[in-house]
CSV table of C-alpha atoms in Angstrom, one decimal:
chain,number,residue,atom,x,y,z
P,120,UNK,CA,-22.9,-32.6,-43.6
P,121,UNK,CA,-21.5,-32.5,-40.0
P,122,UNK,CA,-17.9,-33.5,-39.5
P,123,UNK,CA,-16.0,-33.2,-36.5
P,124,UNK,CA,-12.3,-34.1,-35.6
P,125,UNK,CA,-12.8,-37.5,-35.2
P,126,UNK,CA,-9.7,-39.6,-35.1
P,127,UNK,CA,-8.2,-40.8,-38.8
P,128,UNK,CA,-8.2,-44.4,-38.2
P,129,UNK,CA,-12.0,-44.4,-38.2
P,130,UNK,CA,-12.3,-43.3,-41.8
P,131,UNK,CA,-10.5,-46.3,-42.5
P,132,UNK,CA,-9.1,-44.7,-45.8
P,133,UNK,CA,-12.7,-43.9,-47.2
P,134,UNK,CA,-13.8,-40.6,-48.0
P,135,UNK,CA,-17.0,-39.1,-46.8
P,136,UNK,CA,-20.1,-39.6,-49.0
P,137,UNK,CA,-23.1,-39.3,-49.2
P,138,UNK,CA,-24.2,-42.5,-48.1
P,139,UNK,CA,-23.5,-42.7,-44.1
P,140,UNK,CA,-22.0,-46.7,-44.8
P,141,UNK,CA,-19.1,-45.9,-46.3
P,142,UNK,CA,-17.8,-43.6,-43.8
P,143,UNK,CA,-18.5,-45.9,-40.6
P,144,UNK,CA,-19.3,-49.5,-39.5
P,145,UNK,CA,-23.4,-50.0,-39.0
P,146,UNK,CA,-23.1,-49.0,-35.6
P,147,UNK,CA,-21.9,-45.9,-36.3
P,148,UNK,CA,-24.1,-45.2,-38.9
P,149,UNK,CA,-26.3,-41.9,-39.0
P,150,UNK,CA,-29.2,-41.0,-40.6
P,151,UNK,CA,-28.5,-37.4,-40.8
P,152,UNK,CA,-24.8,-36.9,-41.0
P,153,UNK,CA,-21.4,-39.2,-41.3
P,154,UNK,CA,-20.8,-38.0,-37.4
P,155,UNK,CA,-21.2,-40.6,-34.8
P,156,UNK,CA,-24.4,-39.4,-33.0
P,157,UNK,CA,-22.7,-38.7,-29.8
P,158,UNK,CA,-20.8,-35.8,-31.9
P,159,UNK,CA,-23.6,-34.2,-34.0
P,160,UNK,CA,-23.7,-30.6,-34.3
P,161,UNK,CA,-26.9,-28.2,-35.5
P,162,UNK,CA,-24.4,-26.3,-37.5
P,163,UNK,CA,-22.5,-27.9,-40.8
P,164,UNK,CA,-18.9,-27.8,-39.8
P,165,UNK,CA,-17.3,-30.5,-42.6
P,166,UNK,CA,-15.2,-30.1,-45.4
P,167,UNK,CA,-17.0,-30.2,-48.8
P,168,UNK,CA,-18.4,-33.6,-49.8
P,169,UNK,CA,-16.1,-33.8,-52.6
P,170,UNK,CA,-13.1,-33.3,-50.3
P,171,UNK,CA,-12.6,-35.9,-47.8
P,172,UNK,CA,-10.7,-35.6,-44.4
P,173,UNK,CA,-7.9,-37.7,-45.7
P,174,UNK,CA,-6.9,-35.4,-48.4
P,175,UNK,CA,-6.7,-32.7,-45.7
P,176,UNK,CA,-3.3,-32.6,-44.0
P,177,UNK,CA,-3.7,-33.4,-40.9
P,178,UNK,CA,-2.3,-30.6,-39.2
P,179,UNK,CA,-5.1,-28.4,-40.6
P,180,UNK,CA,-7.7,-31.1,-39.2
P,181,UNK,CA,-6.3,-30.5,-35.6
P,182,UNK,CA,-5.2,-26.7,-35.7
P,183,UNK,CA,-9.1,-25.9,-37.0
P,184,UNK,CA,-12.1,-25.7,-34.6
P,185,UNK,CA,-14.8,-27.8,-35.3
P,186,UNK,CA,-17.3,-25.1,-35.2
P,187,UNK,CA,-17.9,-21.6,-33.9
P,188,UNK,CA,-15.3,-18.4,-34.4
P,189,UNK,CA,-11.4,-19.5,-34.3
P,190,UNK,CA,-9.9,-19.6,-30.7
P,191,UNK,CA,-8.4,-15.9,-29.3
P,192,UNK,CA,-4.8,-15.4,-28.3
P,193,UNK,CA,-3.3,-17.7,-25.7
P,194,UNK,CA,-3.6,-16.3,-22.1
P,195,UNK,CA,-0.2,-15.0,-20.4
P,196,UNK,CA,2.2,-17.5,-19.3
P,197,UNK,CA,2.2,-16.2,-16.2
P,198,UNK,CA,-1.3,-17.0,-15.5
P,199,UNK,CA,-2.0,-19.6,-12.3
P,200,UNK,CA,-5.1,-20.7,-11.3
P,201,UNK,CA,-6.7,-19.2,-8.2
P,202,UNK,CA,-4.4,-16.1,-8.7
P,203,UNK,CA,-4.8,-12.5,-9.7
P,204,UNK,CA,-1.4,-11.2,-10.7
P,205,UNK,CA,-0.5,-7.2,-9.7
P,206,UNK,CA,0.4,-5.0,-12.9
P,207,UNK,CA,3.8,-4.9,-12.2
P,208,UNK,CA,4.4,-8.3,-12.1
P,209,UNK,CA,6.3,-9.0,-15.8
P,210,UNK,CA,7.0,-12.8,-16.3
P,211,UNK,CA,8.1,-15.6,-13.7
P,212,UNK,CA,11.6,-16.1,-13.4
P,213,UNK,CA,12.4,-20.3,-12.8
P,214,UNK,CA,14.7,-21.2,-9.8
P,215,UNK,CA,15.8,-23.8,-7.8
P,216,UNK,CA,12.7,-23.5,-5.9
P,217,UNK,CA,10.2,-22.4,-8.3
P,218,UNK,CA,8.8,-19.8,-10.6
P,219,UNK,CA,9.5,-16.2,-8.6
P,220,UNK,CA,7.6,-12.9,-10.1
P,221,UNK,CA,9.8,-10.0,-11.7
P,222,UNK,CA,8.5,-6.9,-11.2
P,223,UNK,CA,8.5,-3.7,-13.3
P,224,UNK,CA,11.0,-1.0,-11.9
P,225,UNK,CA,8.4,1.6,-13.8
P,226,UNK,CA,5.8,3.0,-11.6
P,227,UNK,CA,2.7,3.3,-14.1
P,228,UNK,CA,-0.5,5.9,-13.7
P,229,UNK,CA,-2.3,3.3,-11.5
P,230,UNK,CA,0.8,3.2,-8.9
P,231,UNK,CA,0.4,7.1,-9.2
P,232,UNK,CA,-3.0,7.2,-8.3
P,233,UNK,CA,-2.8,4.9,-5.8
P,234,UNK,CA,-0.1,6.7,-3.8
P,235,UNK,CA,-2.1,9.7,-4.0
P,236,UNK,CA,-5.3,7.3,-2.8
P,237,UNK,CA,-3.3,6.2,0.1
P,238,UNK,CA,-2.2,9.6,0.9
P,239,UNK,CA,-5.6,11.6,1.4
P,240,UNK,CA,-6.1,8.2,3.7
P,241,UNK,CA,-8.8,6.5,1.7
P,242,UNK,CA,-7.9,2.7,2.5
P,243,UNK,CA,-4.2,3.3,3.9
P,244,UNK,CA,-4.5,0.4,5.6
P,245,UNK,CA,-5.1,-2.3,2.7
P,246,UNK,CA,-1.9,-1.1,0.3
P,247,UNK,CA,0.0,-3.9,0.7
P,248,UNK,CA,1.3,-6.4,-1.7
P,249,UNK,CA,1.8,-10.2,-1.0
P,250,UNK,CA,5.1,-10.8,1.0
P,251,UNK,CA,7.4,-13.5,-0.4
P,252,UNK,CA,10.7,-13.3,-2.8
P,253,UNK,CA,10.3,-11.1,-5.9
P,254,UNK,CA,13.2,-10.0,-8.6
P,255,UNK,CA,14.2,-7.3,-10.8
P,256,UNK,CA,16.9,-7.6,-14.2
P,257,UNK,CA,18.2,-11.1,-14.8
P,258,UNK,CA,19.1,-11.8,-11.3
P,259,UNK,CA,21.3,-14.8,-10.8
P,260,UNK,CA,23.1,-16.5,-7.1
P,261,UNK,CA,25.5,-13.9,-7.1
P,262,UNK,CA,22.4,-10.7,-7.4
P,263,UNK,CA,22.3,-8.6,-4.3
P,264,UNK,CA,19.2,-9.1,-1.9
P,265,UNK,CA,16.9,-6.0,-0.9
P,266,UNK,CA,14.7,-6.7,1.9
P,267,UNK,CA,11.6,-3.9,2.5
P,268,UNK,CA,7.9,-4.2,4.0
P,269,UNK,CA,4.9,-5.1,2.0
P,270,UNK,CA,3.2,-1.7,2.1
P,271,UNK,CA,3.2,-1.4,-1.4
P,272,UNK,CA,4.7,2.8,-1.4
P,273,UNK,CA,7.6,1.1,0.8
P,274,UNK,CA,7.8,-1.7,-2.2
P,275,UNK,CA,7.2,0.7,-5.1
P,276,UNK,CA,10.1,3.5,-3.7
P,277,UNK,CA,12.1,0.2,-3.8
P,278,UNK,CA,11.5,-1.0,-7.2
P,279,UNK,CA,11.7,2.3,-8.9
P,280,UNK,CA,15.3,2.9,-8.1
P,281,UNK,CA,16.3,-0.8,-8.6
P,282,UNK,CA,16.2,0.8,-12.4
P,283,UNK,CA,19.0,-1.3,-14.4
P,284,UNK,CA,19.9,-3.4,-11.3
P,285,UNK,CA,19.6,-7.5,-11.2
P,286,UNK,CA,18.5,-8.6,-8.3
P,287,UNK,CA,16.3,-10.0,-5.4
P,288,UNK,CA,13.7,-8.3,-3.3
P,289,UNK,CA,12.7,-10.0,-0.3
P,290,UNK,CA,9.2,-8.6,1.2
P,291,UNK,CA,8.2,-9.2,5.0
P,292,UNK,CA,5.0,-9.5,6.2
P,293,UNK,CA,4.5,-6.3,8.1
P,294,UNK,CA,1.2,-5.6,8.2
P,295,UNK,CA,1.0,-3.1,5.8
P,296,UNK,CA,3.1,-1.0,7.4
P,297,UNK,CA,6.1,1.4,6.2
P,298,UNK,CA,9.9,0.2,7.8
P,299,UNK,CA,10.8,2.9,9.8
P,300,UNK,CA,6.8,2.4,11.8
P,301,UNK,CA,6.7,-1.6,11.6
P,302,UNK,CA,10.5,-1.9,13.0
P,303,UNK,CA,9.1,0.6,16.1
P,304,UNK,CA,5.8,-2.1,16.2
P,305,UNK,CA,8.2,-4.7,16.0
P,306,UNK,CA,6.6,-6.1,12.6
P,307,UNK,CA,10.1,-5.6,10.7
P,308,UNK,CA,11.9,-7.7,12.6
P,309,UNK,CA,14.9,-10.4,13.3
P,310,UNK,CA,12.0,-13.2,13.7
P,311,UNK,CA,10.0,-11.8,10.6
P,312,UNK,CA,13.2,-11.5,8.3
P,313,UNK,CA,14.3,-15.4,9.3
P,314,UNK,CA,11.0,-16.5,8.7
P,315,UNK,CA,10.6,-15.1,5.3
P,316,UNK,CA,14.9,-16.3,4.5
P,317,UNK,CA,13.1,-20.1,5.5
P,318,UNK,CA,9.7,-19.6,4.0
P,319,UNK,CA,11.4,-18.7,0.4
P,320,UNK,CA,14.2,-21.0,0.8
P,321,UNK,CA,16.3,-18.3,-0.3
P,322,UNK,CA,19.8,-20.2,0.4
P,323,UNK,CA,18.9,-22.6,-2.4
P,324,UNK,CA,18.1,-19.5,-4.8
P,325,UNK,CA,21.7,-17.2,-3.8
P,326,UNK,CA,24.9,-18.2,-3.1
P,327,UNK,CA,26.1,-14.9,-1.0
P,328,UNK,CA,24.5,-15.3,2.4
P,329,UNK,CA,24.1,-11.4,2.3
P,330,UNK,CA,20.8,-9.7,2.9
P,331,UNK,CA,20.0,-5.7,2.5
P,332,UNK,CA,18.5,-4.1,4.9
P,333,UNK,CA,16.9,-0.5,4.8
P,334,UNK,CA,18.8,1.8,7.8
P,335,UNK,CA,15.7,2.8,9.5
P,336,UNK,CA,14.4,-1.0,10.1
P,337,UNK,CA,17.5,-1.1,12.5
P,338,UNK,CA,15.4,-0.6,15.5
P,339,UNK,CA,13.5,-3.7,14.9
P,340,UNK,CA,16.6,-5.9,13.9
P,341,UNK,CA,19.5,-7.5,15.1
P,342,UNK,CA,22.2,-8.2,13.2
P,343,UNK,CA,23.6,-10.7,15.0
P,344,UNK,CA,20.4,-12.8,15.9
P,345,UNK,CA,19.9,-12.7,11.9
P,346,UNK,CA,23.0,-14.3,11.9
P,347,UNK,CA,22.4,-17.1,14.4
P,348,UNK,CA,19.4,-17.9,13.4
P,349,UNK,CA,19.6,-18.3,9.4
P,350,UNK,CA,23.0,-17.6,8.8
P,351,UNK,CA,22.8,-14.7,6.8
P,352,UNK,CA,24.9,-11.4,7.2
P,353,UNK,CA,23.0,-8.0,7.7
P,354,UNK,CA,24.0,-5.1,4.9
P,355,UNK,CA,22.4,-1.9,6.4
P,356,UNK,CA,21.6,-0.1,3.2
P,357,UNK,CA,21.0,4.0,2.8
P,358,UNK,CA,18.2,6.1,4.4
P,359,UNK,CA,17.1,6.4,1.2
P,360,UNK,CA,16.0,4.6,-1.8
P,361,UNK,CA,17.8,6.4,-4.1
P,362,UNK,CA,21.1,6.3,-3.0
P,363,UNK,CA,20.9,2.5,-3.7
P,364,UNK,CA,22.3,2.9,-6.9
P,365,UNK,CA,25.3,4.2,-5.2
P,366,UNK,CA,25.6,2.4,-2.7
P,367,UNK,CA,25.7,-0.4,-4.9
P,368,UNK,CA,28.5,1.0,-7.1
P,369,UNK,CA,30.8,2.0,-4.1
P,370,UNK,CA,30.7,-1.8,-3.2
P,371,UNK,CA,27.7,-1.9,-0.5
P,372,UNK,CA,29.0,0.6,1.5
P,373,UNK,CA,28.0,3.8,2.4
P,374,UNK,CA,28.5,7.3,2.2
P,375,UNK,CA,28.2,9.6,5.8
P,376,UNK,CA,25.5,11.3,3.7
P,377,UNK,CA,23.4,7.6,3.3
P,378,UNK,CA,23.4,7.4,6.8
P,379,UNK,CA,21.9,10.9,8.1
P,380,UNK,CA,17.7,11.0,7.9
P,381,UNK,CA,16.0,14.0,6.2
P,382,UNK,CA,12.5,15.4,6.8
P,383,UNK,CA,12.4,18.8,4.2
P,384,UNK,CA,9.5,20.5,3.8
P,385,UNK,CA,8.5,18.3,1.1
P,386,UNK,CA,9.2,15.2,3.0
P,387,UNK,CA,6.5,16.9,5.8
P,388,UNK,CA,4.5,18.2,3.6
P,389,UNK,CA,3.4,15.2,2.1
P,390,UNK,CA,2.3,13.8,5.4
P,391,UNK,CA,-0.4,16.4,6.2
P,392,UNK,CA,-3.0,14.9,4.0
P,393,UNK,CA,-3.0,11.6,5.8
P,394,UNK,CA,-2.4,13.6,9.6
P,395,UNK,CA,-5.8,15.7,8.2
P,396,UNK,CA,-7.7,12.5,7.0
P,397,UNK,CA,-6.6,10.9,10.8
P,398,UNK,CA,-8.8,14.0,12.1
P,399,UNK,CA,-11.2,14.9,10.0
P,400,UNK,CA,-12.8,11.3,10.3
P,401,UNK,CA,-16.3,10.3,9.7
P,402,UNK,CA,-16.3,11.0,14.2
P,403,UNK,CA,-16.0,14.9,13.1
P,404,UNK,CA,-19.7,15.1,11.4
P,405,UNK,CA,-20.7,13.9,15.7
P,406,UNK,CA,-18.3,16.3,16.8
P,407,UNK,CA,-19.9,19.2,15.2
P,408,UNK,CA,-23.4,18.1,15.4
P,409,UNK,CA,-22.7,18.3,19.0
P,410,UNK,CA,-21.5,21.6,18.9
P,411,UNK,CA,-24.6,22.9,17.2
P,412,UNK,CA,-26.3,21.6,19.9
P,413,UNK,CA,-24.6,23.2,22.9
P,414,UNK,CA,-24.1,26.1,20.9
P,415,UNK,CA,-27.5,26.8,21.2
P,416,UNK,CA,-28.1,26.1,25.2
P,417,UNK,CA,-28.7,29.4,26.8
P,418,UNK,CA,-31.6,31.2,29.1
P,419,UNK,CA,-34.4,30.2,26.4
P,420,UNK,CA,-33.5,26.5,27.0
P,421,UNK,CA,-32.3,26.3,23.6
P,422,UNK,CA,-31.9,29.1,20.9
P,423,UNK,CA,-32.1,27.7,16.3
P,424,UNK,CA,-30.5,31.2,15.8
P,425,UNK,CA,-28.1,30.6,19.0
P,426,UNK,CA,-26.9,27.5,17.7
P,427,UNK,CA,-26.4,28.6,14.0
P,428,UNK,CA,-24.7,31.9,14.9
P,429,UNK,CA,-22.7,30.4,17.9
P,430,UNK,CA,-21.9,27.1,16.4
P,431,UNK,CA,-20.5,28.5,13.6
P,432,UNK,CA,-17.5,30.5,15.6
P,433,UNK,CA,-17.0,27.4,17.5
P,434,UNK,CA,-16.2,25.5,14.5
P,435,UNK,CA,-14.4,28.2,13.1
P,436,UNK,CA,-12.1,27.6,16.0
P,437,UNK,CA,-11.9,24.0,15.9
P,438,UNK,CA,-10.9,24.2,12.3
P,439,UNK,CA,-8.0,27.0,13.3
P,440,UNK,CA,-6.9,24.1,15.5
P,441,UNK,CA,-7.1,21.5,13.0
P,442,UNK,CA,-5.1,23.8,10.8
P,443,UNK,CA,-2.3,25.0,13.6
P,444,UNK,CA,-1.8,21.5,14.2
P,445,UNK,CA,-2.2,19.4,11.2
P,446,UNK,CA,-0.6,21.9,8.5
P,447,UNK,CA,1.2,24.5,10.0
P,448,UNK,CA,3.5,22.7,12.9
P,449,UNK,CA,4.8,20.2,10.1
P,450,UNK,CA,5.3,23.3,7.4
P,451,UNK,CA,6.8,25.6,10.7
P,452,UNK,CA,8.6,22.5,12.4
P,453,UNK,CA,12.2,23.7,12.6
P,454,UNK,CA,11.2,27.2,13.3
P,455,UNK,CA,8.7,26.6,15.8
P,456,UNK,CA,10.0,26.9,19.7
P,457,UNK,CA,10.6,23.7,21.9
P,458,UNK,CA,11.1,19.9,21.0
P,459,UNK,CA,8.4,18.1,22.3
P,460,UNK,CA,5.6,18.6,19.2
P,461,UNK,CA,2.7,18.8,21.7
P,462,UNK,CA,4.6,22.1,22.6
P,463,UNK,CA,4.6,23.2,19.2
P,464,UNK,CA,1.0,22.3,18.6
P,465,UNK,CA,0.0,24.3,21.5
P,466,UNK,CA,2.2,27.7,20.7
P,467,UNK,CA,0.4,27.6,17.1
P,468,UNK,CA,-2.8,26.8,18.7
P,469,UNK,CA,-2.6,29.8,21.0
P,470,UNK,CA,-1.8,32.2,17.6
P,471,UNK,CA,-5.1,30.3,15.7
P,472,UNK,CA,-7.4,30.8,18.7
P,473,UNK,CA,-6.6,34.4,19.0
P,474,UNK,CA,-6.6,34.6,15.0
P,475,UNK,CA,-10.0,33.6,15.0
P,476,UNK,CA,-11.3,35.7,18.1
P,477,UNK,CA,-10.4,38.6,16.1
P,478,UNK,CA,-12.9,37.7,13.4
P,479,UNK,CA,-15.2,38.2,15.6
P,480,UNK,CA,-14.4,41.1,17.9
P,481,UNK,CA,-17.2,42.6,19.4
P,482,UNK,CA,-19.4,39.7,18.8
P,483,UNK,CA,-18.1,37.3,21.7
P,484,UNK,CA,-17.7,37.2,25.2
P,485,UNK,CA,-14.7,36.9,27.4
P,486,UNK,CA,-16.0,32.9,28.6
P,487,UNK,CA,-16.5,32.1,24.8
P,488,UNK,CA,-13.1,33.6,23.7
P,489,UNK,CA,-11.5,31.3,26.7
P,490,UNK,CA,-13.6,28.3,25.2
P,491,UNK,CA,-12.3,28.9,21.7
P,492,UNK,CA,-8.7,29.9,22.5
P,493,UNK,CA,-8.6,26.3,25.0
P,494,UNK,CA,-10.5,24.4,22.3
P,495,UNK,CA,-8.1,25.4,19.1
P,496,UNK,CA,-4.9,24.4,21.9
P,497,UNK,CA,-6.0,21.0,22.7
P,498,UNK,CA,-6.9,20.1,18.8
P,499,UNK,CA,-3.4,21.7,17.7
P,500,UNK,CA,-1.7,20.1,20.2
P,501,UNK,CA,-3.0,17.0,19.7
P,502,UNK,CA,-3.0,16.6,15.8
P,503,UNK,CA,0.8,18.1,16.5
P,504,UNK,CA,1.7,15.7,18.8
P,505,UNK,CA,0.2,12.5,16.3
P,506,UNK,CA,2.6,13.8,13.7
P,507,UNK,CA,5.2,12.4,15.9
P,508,UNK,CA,4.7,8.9,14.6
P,509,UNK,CA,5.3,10.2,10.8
P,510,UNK,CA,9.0,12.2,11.8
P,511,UNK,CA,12.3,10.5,12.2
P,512,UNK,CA,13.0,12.9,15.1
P,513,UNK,CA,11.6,10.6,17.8
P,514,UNK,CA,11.7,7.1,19.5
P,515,UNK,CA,8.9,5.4,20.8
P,516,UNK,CA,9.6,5.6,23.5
P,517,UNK,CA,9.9,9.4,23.6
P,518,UNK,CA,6.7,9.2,21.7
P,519,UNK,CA,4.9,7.5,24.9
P,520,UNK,CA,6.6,10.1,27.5
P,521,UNK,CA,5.5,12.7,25.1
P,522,UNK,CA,1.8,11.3,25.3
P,523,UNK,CA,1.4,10.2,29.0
P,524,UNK,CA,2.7,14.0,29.6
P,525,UNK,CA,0.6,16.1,27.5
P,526,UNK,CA,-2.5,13.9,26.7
P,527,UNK,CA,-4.5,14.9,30.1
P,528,UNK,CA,-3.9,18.5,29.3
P,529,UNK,CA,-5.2,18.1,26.2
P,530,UNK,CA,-8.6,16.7,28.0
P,531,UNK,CA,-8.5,19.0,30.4
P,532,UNK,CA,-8.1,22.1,28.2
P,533,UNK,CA,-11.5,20.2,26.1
P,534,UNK,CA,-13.6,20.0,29.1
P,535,UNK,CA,-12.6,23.3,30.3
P,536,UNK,CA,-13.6,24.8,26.5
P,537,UNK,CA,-17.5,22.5,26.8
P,538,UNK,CA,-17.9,24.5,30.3
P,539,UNK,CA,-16.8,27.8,29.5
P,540,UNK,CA,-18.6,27.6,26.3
P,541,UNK,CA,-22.2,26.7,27.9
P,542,UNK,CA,-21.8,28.5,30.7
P,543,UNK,CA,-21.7,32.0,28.4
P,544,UNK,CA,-24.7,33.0,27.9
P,545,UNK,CA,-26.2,32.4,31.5
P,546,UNK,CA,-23.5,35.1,32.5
């Protein structure tokens, strides 16, 4: 027999038998099962003949599927439709306003790997997470506010030391960009923080008016236009992330040491994978597809052997370049003479040159030494000076002196290395 949860009153206190009548009015009757025909099944899903519905409790009748294998686990609470939640996000905390997400404070392998993603440069630009209000702890209207960008390394060197703290985190929409950069693009700013204070209705959520800020978003912030235009007071929190912690125990102040920027070795170090990926670019397979080419210009209108043997020493050189400028002037950086990094990049690009010359002494004439000593300047200075945008040494506007200055040397000391370099071997 079929039976499927069909509402009590319709059995009408009569047990289901074997004849169809005395289950349902005629109307309702069936021919091949005491189901309505609307509700008929293929598969037999009905108690035992000799056990009617009525003496099931009822609670079984609705908790049991009709047919097919028992229902799976509810989905997570924190489900919406339309959505697809980040990993970090742990439940939805219920305010004034709404449900707002709290976050983990523990970076798991998939944050891992994608900091090291985002570091060799392999979709730098798409790490960001949704900005908006977000929480960590319990946080209640008297929890301290953290305001950072929505590039997700910026929000996950946030969260991690936010370890054991209740609180808010307020994310602005910067593009994807880091603080200290979008503040200098104007992205972390006094209209962007105001908007996001009004787009999260944060004063119906806190009760402090009080709104961290990281240090090195000060050049894209005012304090006082904050102020005016929301009514909210400006914290300027540590250099750091982790001297949060601190600075939360000493009150919301801090230390001389908070307020002083570092860049170690490590801190530069870090960098050069992105500063290499900026280079090394899909454009780089062109690059030294043309240099094959003129490589192998010369008296016999064009030379296989010529531009094998040839391009490879050029290469060799660009690479030394590459290497003076992308690696070595950020490991060297204090050590290295001068302040403008273009000037650096071209001091270590004169030593590669000359490194790689001396490879191949004997071998090369005094036009191609000139065309790989100009060639590994202009590459080192140039990757040097784009390492300017990843140091907390410079301003942008020093930045845009720095580039208006030494960019037409660069091009000159390229076009100078393409002459010399072709011109070889008809002298």
């Amino acid at each position: 027999m079929i039976q499927l949860k069909i509402p009590l009153e319709k059995y009408q206190g009569k047990s289901c038998g074997p004849d169809a009548s005395q289950c349902f009015p005629p109307k309702e009757q069936s021919t091949s099962s005491c189901c309505p025909p609307t509700e008929r099944k293929t598969t037999s899903c009905c108690p035992a003949p000799s056990v009617g519905p009525l003496n099931i409790p009822m609670a079984k009748i609705d908790d049991e599927p009709c047919c097919g294998a028992p229902a799976g686990p509810p989905s997570s609470h924190i489900e919406r439709p339309g959505y697809q939640l980040w990993h970090f996000v742990e439940d939805l905390v219920e305010t004034p306003v709404g449900p707002v997400p709290k976050v983990s404070t523990n970076l798991v392998m998939s944050d891992q790997m994608g900091a090291i993603r985002v570091r060799l440069g392999y979709k730098r630009n798409d790490y960001k997470v949704a900005p908006g209000l977000y929480c960590v702890g319990s946080p209640g209207p008297e929890d301290p506010v953290f305001v950072t960008a929505n590039y997700k390394l910026s929000f996950d060197a946030l969260r991690r030391e936010l370890t054991g703290i209740s609180g808010w985190i307020l994310v602005l929409d910067t593009r994807g960009i880091n603080v200290w950069c979008a503040a200098g693009k104007k992205t972390f700013s006094t209209e962007e923080v105001c908007r996001q204070v009004k787009a999260t209705q944060l004063d119906k959520i806190i009760k402090h008016r009080e709104l961290i800020l990281p240090q090195l978003g000060a050049p894209g912030v005012s304090a006082f236009d904050v102020r005016k235009a929301c009514r909210f007071k400006v914290i300027w929190g540590p250099v750091q992330a982790n001297d949060i912690p601190e600075f939360i125990r000493a009150g919301k102040k801090a230390e001389p040491h908070m307020r002083r920027p570092t860049f170690t070795l490590a801190d530069r170090l870090v960098l050069v994978p992105v500063e290499l990926s900026l280079i090394l670019s899909r454009t780089t397979v062109l690059v030294l597809f043309g240099i094959m080419l003129l490589s192998g210009i010369g008296t016999e209108i064009f030379s296989i052997s010529a531009a094998w043997q040839r391009g490879l020493m050029a290469i060799a050189a660009l690479f030394s370049g590459v290497i003076a400028g992308a690696v070595l002037t950020p490991a060297l950086l204090p050590w290295i003479p001068g302040k403008q990094f273009a000037l650096k990049g071209i001091i270590l690009g004169l030593m590669a040159g000359y490194a790689t010359i001396f490879l191949h002494k004997g071998n090369i004439s005094t036009l191609e030494i000139a065309a790989m000593v100009l060639s590994a300047v202009a590459i080192s200075s140039y990757a040097a000076m784009n390492f300017t945008g990843a140091t907390p040494y410079t301003s942008p506007s020093g930045v845009e002196k720095e580039m208006r200055r030494f960019m037409p040397v660069q091009a000159l000391a390229v076009l100078g290395a393409i002459i010399a370099w072709v011109a070889a071997p008809f002298i």
